[in-house]
Coordinates of C-alpha atoms and ligand atoms in Angstrom, one line a residue:
M1 CA -60.1 -99.7 121.3
I2 CA -63.6 -101.0 120.5
P3 CA -64.8 -103.5 123.1
K4 CA -65.4 -107.0 121.7
I5 CA -68.9 -107.1 122.9
I6 CA -69.8 -104.1 120.6
I7 CA -68.1 -105.8 117.6
L8 CA -70.2 -108.9 118.4
F9 CA -73.4 -106.9 118.6
T10 CA -72.6 -105.1 115.3
V11 CA -72.0 -108.5 113.6
L12 CA -75.2 -109.9 115.0
A13 CA -77.1 -106.7 113.9
V14 CA -75.8 -107.1 110.3
V15 CA -76.6 -110.8 110.1
A16 CA -80.0 -110.2 111.7
A17 CA -80.8 -107.4 109.2
R18 CA -81.5 -109.9 106.4
R19 CA -85.2 -110.1 106.1
S20 CA -86.7 -113.4 107.0
Y21 CA -89.8 -114.9 105.2
Q22 CA -90.3 -117.4 108.0
G23 CA -94.0 -118.5 108.0
Y24 CA -94.8 -116.5 104.9
K25 CA -97.1 -118.6 102.7
V26 CA -97.9 -118.4 99.0
Y27 CA -101.6 -119.3 98.2
E28 CA -103.0 -120.3 94.9
V29 CA -106.4 -118.9 94.5
L30 CA -108.8 -119.9 91.8
Q31 CA -111.0 -117.0 90.5
E32 CA -114.1 -118.5 89.0
T33 CA -116.4 -115.5 88.8
V34 CA -116.2 -111.9 87.8
N35 CA -116.9 -110.8 91.3
Q36 CA -114.1 -113.0 92.6
A37 CA -111.7 -111.5 90.1
K38 CA -112.8 -108.0 91.1
F39 CA -112.3 -108.8 94.8
L40 CA -108.7 -110.0 94.2
H41 CA -107.9 -106.9 92.1
Q42 CA -109.2 -104.6 94.8
L43 CA -107.2 -106.5 97.4
E44 CA -104.1 -106.1 95.3
Q45 CA -104.7 -102.3 95.0
S46 CA -105.5 -101.7 98.7
N47 CA -103.3 -104.0 100.8
D48 CA -99.6 -103.2 100.9
S49 CA -98.7 -106.1 103.2
I50 CA -99.7 -108.9 100.9
D51 CA -97.8 -109.5 97.7
F52 CA -99.5 -110.7 94.5
W53 CA -96.9 -112.8 92.5
H54 CA -99.4 -113.3 89.8
L55 CA -102.8 -111.9 89.0
S56 CA -104.7 -111.7 85.8
K57 CA -108.3 -110.9 84.8
Q58 CA -108.9 -114.2 83.1
L59 CA -111.5 -116.4 84.8
N60 CA -110.4 -119.8 86.0
D61 CA -106.9 -118.5 86.3
R62 CA -105.1 -119.0 89.6
A63 CA -103.7 -116.0 91.4
R64 CA -100.6 -116.5 93.5
V65 CA -100.4 -114.4 96.6
M66 CA -97.6 -114.2 99.3
V67 CA -99.1 -113.5 102.7
P68 CA -97.1 -112.8 106.0
P69 CA -98.1 -114.9 109.0
G70 CA -100.0 -112.1 110.8
A71 CA -102.2 -111.4 107.8
Q72 CA -103.1 -115.1 107.0
P73 CA -106.2 -115.5 109.3
A74 CA -107.9 -112.4 107.8
F75 CA -106.9 -113.4 104.3
I76 CA -108.3 -116.9 104.6
A77 CA -111.5 -115.5 106.2
D78 CA -111.8 -113.2 103.2
L79 CA -111.3 -116.1 100.8
M80 CA -113.9 -118.3 102.5
R81 CA -116.5 -115.5 102.7
N82 CA -116.1 -114.9 99.0
G83 CA -116.4 -118.6 98.1
F84 CA -112.9 -119.0 96.7
Q85 CA -111.2 -122.4 96.1
F86 CA -107.6 -122.1 97.2
S87 CA -104.6 -124.1 98.3
V88 CA -101.2 -123.5 99.8
L89 CA -98.5 -123.5 97.1
I90 CA -95.5 -122.7 99.3
D91 CA -95.9 -123.5 102.9
N92 CA -92.9 -121.5 104.1
V93 CA -91.2 -119.1 101.7
E94 CA -88.1 -118.9 103.9
S95 CA -87.2 -122.5 103.5
T96 CA -87.4 -122.4 99.6
I97 CA -85.0 -119.4 99.7
Q98 CA -82.6 -121.2 102.1
N99 CA -82.6 -124.4 100.0
N100 CA -81.6 -122.4 96.9
A101 CA -78.9 -120.4 98.6
A102 CA -77.3 -123.6 99.9
V103 CA -77.1 -125.1 96.4
A104 CA -75.9 -121.8 94.8
S105 CA -73.0 -121.2 97.1
R106 CA -71.3 -124.6 96.8
K107 CA -68.3 -124.0 94.5
P108 CA -66.9 -121.4 92.2
I109 CA -67.1 -122.2 88.5
P110 CA -65.7 -120.4 85.4
I111 CA -67.7 -117.4 84.2
E112 CA -69.1 -118.9 81.0
N113 CA -70.3 -121.9 82.9
S114 CA -71.5 -119.9 85.8
I115 CA -73.9 -118.0 83.5
L116 CA -75.9 -121.3 83.2
H117 CA -75.6 -122.4 86.8
K118 CA -75.8 -119.5 89.1
Y119 CA -77.2 -116.1 89.5
L120 CA -74.2 -113.7 89.1
R121 CA -73.8 -110.6 91.2
H122 CA -73.9 -107.2 89.5
S123 CA -70.2 -106.6 89.7
D124 CA -69.5 -110.0 88.1
I125 CA -72.0 -109.2 85.3
N126 CA -70.3 -105.9 84.6
S127 CA -66.8 -107.6 84.7
Y128 CA -68.1 -110.1 82.1
L129 CA -69.2 -107.3 79.8
D130 CA -65.8 -105.6 80.1
E131 CA -64.0 -108.8 79.5
L132 CA -66.0 -109.4 76.2
A133 CA -65.3 -105.8 75.1
N134 CA -61.6 -106.4 75.5
K135 CA -61.5 -109.8 73.9
Y136 CA -63.8 -108.9 70.9
A137 CA -62.9 -105.2 70.5
S138 CA -63.6 -105.1 66.8
H139 CA -67.3 -105.6 67.1
V140 CA -68.2 -105.4 70.8
S141 CA -68.2 -102.3 73.0
V142 CA -69.4 -101.4 76.5
V143 CA -70.8 -98.0 77.5
E144 CA -71.8 -96.7 80.9
I145 CA -75.2 -95.1 80.3
G146 CA -75.7 -93.8 83.8
K147 CA -75.4 -94.7 87.4
S148 CA -78.0 -96.2 89.8
Y149 CA -79.1 -94.2 92.9
E150 CA -76.4 -96.0 95.0
G151 CA -73.8 -95.3 92.3
R152 CA -73.5 -98.6 90.5
P153 CA -72.6 -98.3 86.8
L154 CA -75.4 -99.1 84.4
K155 CA -73.5 -100.7 81.5
T156 CA -74.8 -101.6 78.1
I157 CA -73.0 -103.9 75.7
T158 CA -73.3 -103.2 72.0
I159 CA -72.8 -106.1 69.6
N160 CA -72.2 -105.7 65.9
E161 CA -72.6 -101.9 65.6
N162 CA -73.3 -100.8 62.1
A163 CA -75.1 -97.5 61.4
N164 CA -77.2 -99.2 58.7
N165 CA -78.6 -101.9 60.9
P166 CA -81.9 -101.8 62.8
V167 CA -81.2 -102.0 66.5
I168 CA -82.7 -104.3 69.1
L169 CA -82.6 -102.9 72.6
L170 CA -82.9 -105.7 75.2
D171 CA -83.1 -105.0 78.9
A172 CA -83.7 -107.0 82.1
G173 CA -83.9 -106.7 85.8
I174 CA -86.0 -103.6 86.3
H175 CA -87.7 -105.6 88.9
A176 CA -85.0 -106.7 91.4
R177 CA -86.3 -110.1 92.4
E178 CA -86.8 -111.5 88.9
W179 CA -83.3 -112.9 88.8
I180 CA -83.9 -115.2 85.8
A181 CA -84.3 -112.0 83.6
P182 CA -80.7 -110.8 84.0
A183 CA -79.6 -114.4 83.7
T184 CA -81.4 -114.7 80.3
A185 CA -79.9 -111.4 79.1
L186 CA -76.5 -112.6 80.0
Y187 CA -77.0 -115.9 78.1
A188 CA -78.1 -113.8 75.0
I189 CA -74.9 -111.8 75.3
N190 CA -72.9 -115.0 75.6
Q191 CA -74.5 -116.5 72.6
L192 CA -74.2 -113.4 70.4
V193 CA -70.6 -112.8 71.3
E194 CA -68.9 -116.0 72.2
H195 CA -71.0 -118.3 70.0
A196 CA -71.5 -115.9 67.1
T197 CA -71.2 -118.7 64.4
N198 CA -74.3 -120.4 65.8
N199 CA -76.2 -117.2 65.7
K200 CA -75.3 -115.6 62.4
N201 CA -78.9 -115.2 61.3
V202 CA -79.6 -112.7 64.1
L203 CA -76.3 -110.9 63.7
S204 CA -75.8 -110.4 60.0
N205 CA -78.1 -107.4 59.7
L206 CA -79.0 -106.4 63.3
T207 CA -77.2 -104.5 66.0
W208 CA -77.9 -105.5 69.6
V209 CA -77.7 -103.2 72.6
I210 CA -78.2 -105.0 75.9
L211 CA -78.6 -103.7 79.4
P212 CA -78.6 -106.8 81.6
V213 CA -79.5 -105.2 84.9
V214 CA -81.6 -102.0 84.9
N215 CA -82.0 -101.9 88.6
P216 CA -78.7 -103.1 90.2
D217 CA -79.4 -101.5 93.6
G218 CA -82.5 -103.6 94.0
Y219 CA -80.9 -106.6 92.5
E220 CA -78.0 -106.5 95.0
Y221 CA -80.5 -105.8 97.8
S222 CA -82.5 -108.9 96.8
H223 CA -79.3 -110.9 97.1
E224 CA -78.2 -109.4 100.4
Q225 CA -81.2 -108.4 102.4
E226 CA -84.6 -109.2 101.0
R227 CA -84.9 -112.0 98.4
L228 CA -88.3 -110.7 97.2
W229 CA -87.4 -107.0 96.9
R230 CA -88.9 -105.6 93.6
K231 CA -88.4 -101.9 93.5
T232 CA -85.4 -99.5 93.2
R233 CA -83.8 -98.4 96.4
K234 CA -84.1 -94.6 96.6
P235 CA -86.0 -93.6 99.7
S236 CA -89.4 -91.8 99.5
G237 CA -90.6 -90.8 102.9
R238 CA -90.7 -93.7 105.3
C239 CA -90.4 -96.4 102.6
S240 CA -87.8 -97.1 100.0
G241 CA -88.0 -97.8 96.3
T242 CA -90.1 -97.1 93.2
D243 CA -91.5 -99.6 90.8
G244 CA -89.4 -98.8 87.8
N245 CA -92.0 -100.3 85.5
R246 CA -94.6 -97.7 86.7
N247 CA -92.2 -94.7 86.5
F248 CA -92.1 -94.0 82.7
D249 CA -93.8 -90.8 81.6
F250 CA -96.6 -92.0 79.5
H251 CA -100.1 -91.9 81.2
W252 CA -97.9 -92.0 84.3
G253 CA -99.8 -93.0 87.4
E254 CA -103.2 -93.1 85.8
V255 CA -104.0 -96.7 86.4
G256 CA -102.6 -99.8 88.1
A257 CA -99.9 -97.9 89.9
S258 CA -99.9 -96.7 93.5
S259 CA -99.2 -93.3 94.9
S260 CA -98.3 -94.9 98.3
A261 CA -94.5 -95.0 98.7
C262 CA -94.8 -98.3 100.6
S263 CA -96.6 -100.1 97.9
E264 CA -94.9 -102.7 95.6
T265 CA -96.2 -100.8 92.6
Y266 CA -95.3 -97.3 93.8
R267 CA -95.2 -95.1 90.7
G268 CA -92.5 -92.7 92.1
D269 CA -92.6 -89.1 93.3
T270 CA -92.7 -87.9 89.6
A271 CA -92.4 -89.6 86.3
F272 CA -88.7 -90.6 85.7
S273 CA -87.9 -89.9 89.3
E274 CA -85.3 -92.7 89.2
P275 CA -81.9 -92.5 87.7
E276 CA -82.3 -96.1 86.4
T277 CA -85.5 -95.3 84.4
Q278 CA -83.8 -92.1 83.1
A279 CA -81.0 -94.2 81.8
V280 CA -83.3 -96.5 79.8
R281 CA -85.2 -93.4 78.5
D282 CA -82.0 -91.8 77.3
A283 CA -80.7 -94.9 75.7
L284 CA -83.9 -95.3 73.8
L285 CA -84.0 -91.7 72.8
K286 CA -80.5 -91.9 71.5
L287 CA -81.6 -94.7 69.2
K288 CA -84.8 -93.1 68.1
G289 CA -85.5 -94.0 64.5
R290 CA -83.0 -96.8 64.5
C291 CA -84.4 -99.0 67.3
K292 CA -87.0 -101.2 65.8
F293 CA -87.4 -103.7 68.7
Y294 CA -87.5 -103.1 72.4
L295 CA -87.6 -106.3 74.5
T296 CA -87.8 -106.1 78.2
L297 CA -87.4 -109.2 80.3
H298 CA -89.4 -109.9 83.4
S299 CA -90.6 -113.0 85.3
Y300 CA -92.8 -114.8 85.7
G301 CA -95.7 -116.5 83.9
N302 CA -94.9 -117.2 80.3
Y303 CA -96.4 -114.2 78.7
L304 CA -95.4 -112.1 75.6
L305 CA -97.2 -108.8 76.2
Y306 CA -97.4 -105.6 74.3
P307 CA -99.0 -102.1 74.4
W308 CA -101.1 -100.8 75.7
G309 CA -100.6 -101.3 79.4
W310 CA -102.7 -98.3 80.3
T311 CA -105.9 -99.0 78.3
R312 CA -107.6 -102.0 76.8
T313 CA -107.7 -100.3 73.4
L314 CA -105.0 -101.7 71.0
P315 CA -102.6 -99.2 69.4
D316 CA -102.2 -98.7 65.6
G317 CA -99.5 -101.2 64.6
W318 CA -100.4 -103.9 67.1
R319 CA -100.7 -106.5 64.4
E320 CA -97.0 -106.1 63.5
I321 CA -96.1 -106.6 67.2
D322 CA -98.4 -109.5 67.6
E323 CA -96.8 -111.2 64.6
V324 CA -93.4 -110.9 66.2
A325 CA -94.6 -112.1 69.6
Q326 CA -96.4 -115.0 68.0
A327 CA -93.2 -116.0 66.2
G328 CA -91.4 -116.2 69.6
A329 CA -94.2 -118.2 71.2
A330 CA -94.4 -120.6 68.2
A331 CA -90.6 -121.2 68.2
I332 CA -90.6 -122.1 71.9
K333 CA -93.7 -124.3 71.6
K334 CA -92.0 -126.2 68.8
A335 CA -88.7 -126.6 70.6
T336 CA -89.8 -127.6 74.1
G337 CA -93.6 -127.6 74.2
S338 CA -93.8 -124.7 76.6
R339 CA -96.7 -122.4 76.0
Y340 CA -96.7 -118.6 76.1
T341 CA -99.8 -116.4 76.2
V342 CA -99.6 -113.5 73.7
G343 CA -101.6 -110.3 73.9
S344 CA -101.7 -106.7 75.1
S345 CA -100.8 -106.2 78.8
T346 CA -104.2 -104.8 79.7
N347 CA -106.2 -107.4 78.0
V348 CA -104.2 -110.4 79.3
L349 CA -103.3 -109.2 82.8
Y350 CA -104.4 -105.8 84.1
A351 CA -104.0 -102.1 83.2
A352 CA -100.8 -100.7 84.7
A353 CA -99.6 -97.3 83.4
G354 CA -96.0 -96.1 83.3
G355 CA -94.4 -99.2 81.9
S356 CA -91.3 -99.0 79.8
D357 CA -92.8 -100.9 76.9
D358 CA -95.6 -98.4 76.5
W359 CA -93.2 -95.5 76.7
A360 CA -90.7 -97.0 74.2
F361 CA -93.6 -97.6 71.7
A362 CA -95.3 -94.2 72.2
E363 CA -92.5 -91.8 72.8
A364 CA -89.3 -93.4 71.5
K365 CA -91.2 -94.6 68.5
V366 CA -90.0 -98.2 68.7
P367 CA -92.5 -100.1 66.5
I368 CA -92.0 -103.5 68.1
S369 CA -92.2 -103.3 71.9
I370 CA -92.6 -106.4 74.0
I371 CA -92.5 -107.6 77.6
M372 CA -91.4 -111.2 78.0
E373 CA -92.5 -112.7 81.2
L374 CA -90.1 -115.6 81.5
P375 CA -90.9 -119.0 83.1
G376 CA -90.8 -119.0 86.9
G377 CA -89.6 -121.8 89.1
G378 CA -92.7 -123.9 89.1
S379 CA -93.9 -124.0 92.7
Q380 CA -91.1 -121.6 93.7
G381 CA -92.3 -118.5 91.9
F382 CA -89.7 -115.8 91.4
N383 CA -87.1 -118.1 93.0
P384 CA -86.3 -120.8 90.4
P385 CA -83.4 -122.8 91.7
A386 CA -80.1 -122.3 90.1
S387 CA -80.3 -125.8 88.7
A388 CA -83.2 -124.5 86.5
I389 CA -81.3 -121.6 84.9
E390 CA -79.8 -123.6 82.0
R391 CA -83.0 -125.1 80.8
S392 CA -84.8 -121.8 81.2
V393 CA -82.3 -119.5 79.4
K394 CA -81.8 -121.9 76.5
E395 CA -85.5 -122.1 75.9
S396 CA -86.0 -118.4 76.2
W397 CA -83.2 -117.7 73.8
I398 CA -85.0 -119.7 71.1
G399 CA -88.0 -117.4 71.5
I400 CA -85.9 -114.2 71.5
K401 CA -84.0 -115.3 68.4
A402 CA -87.2 -116.1 66.6
M403 CA -88.6 -112.6 67.4
A404 CA -85.3 -110.9 66.3
L405 CA -85.5 -112.8 63.0
K406 CA -89.0 -111.6 62.4
V407 CA -88.0 -108.1 63.1
A408 CA -85.0 -108.4 60.7
Q409 CA -87.4 -109.5 58.0
K410 CA -89.6 -106.5 58.6
Y411 CA -87.0 -103.7 58.7
Ligands
ZN1 ZN1 -91.4 -107.7 86.5

């Protein structure tokens, strides 16, 4: 028999294993000069312990940086030495996470409502897809396109399959902590399947293939252990996880991706080292020629970004993509007043090679390839409260539909 004291210690160890963000602060740092922008960019590349939630190359933009307590004195000294204006955006990251968890766990609600009011777990998301495939078997199907490193099924839902239609491939959740992305994909699925009559214009001559959670291991880990986990979960040396959005085999590892396994932007041991990125690759290759629009959902910052991510040069065909992205931004602006910034990843943010959108455009020959950086949670960054899901996903769906319509007109 196992002594009670050992059971108690085991329980304590499991509870204690959840990572605490006690004392972690998020700073907002105004970059007013080219040298200041350079300084922050170098810091992002060289320091694995601080976590840039937002960084662009635009002057007068405010970077957002999460810094653990031990690194704060040196960080502040650096900022003062370089003449930055800065302020504390989140005083204690742990308390924002706990506030949200308390609201989210209050009471169970039916699945269709829960899409709007809570962040569903991966198994619930997959159950919902299966439920839809059963209920709407004539035009909805679910396929397992692979398994994650920890063995979770990667399921796509195909809506309105017709071999003559152009295909839209929508994915979300390659970055684990960006929970609003899978929530948005789920709302899109809900609208296209259960509210088809309201969405006829984007169903009549389009086929949708949606993978709501690319990185379920990281997604579950961010629910269970570390709210701000970003990468996959496969170990590499003494650290775990690869940045899936630096792992695609197009100019892999050349710029804006780390070769250090402990970095948040680790490119992986090789290109396509992760089963999750392999699954997206294979899904896109299977649709080569048919897939006209690849849309990948991230958070946060209200951006619609397109190739290239590895160089500031624009690719042939960028005007077509820009037109689609502008249609999305304009529709959202008209509906709610929210503004999106539109442009190539490198020109708007920073060069980062190995992204799925570059690969889809260059190798899978998808002519319209866009990253949508969804709205965040205001001062809470990646962690929008569950009460903000409904407003956010409804607004984003307006933009997604407008882009899909534009694509349908073109192909
Ligand atoms: Zn992301």
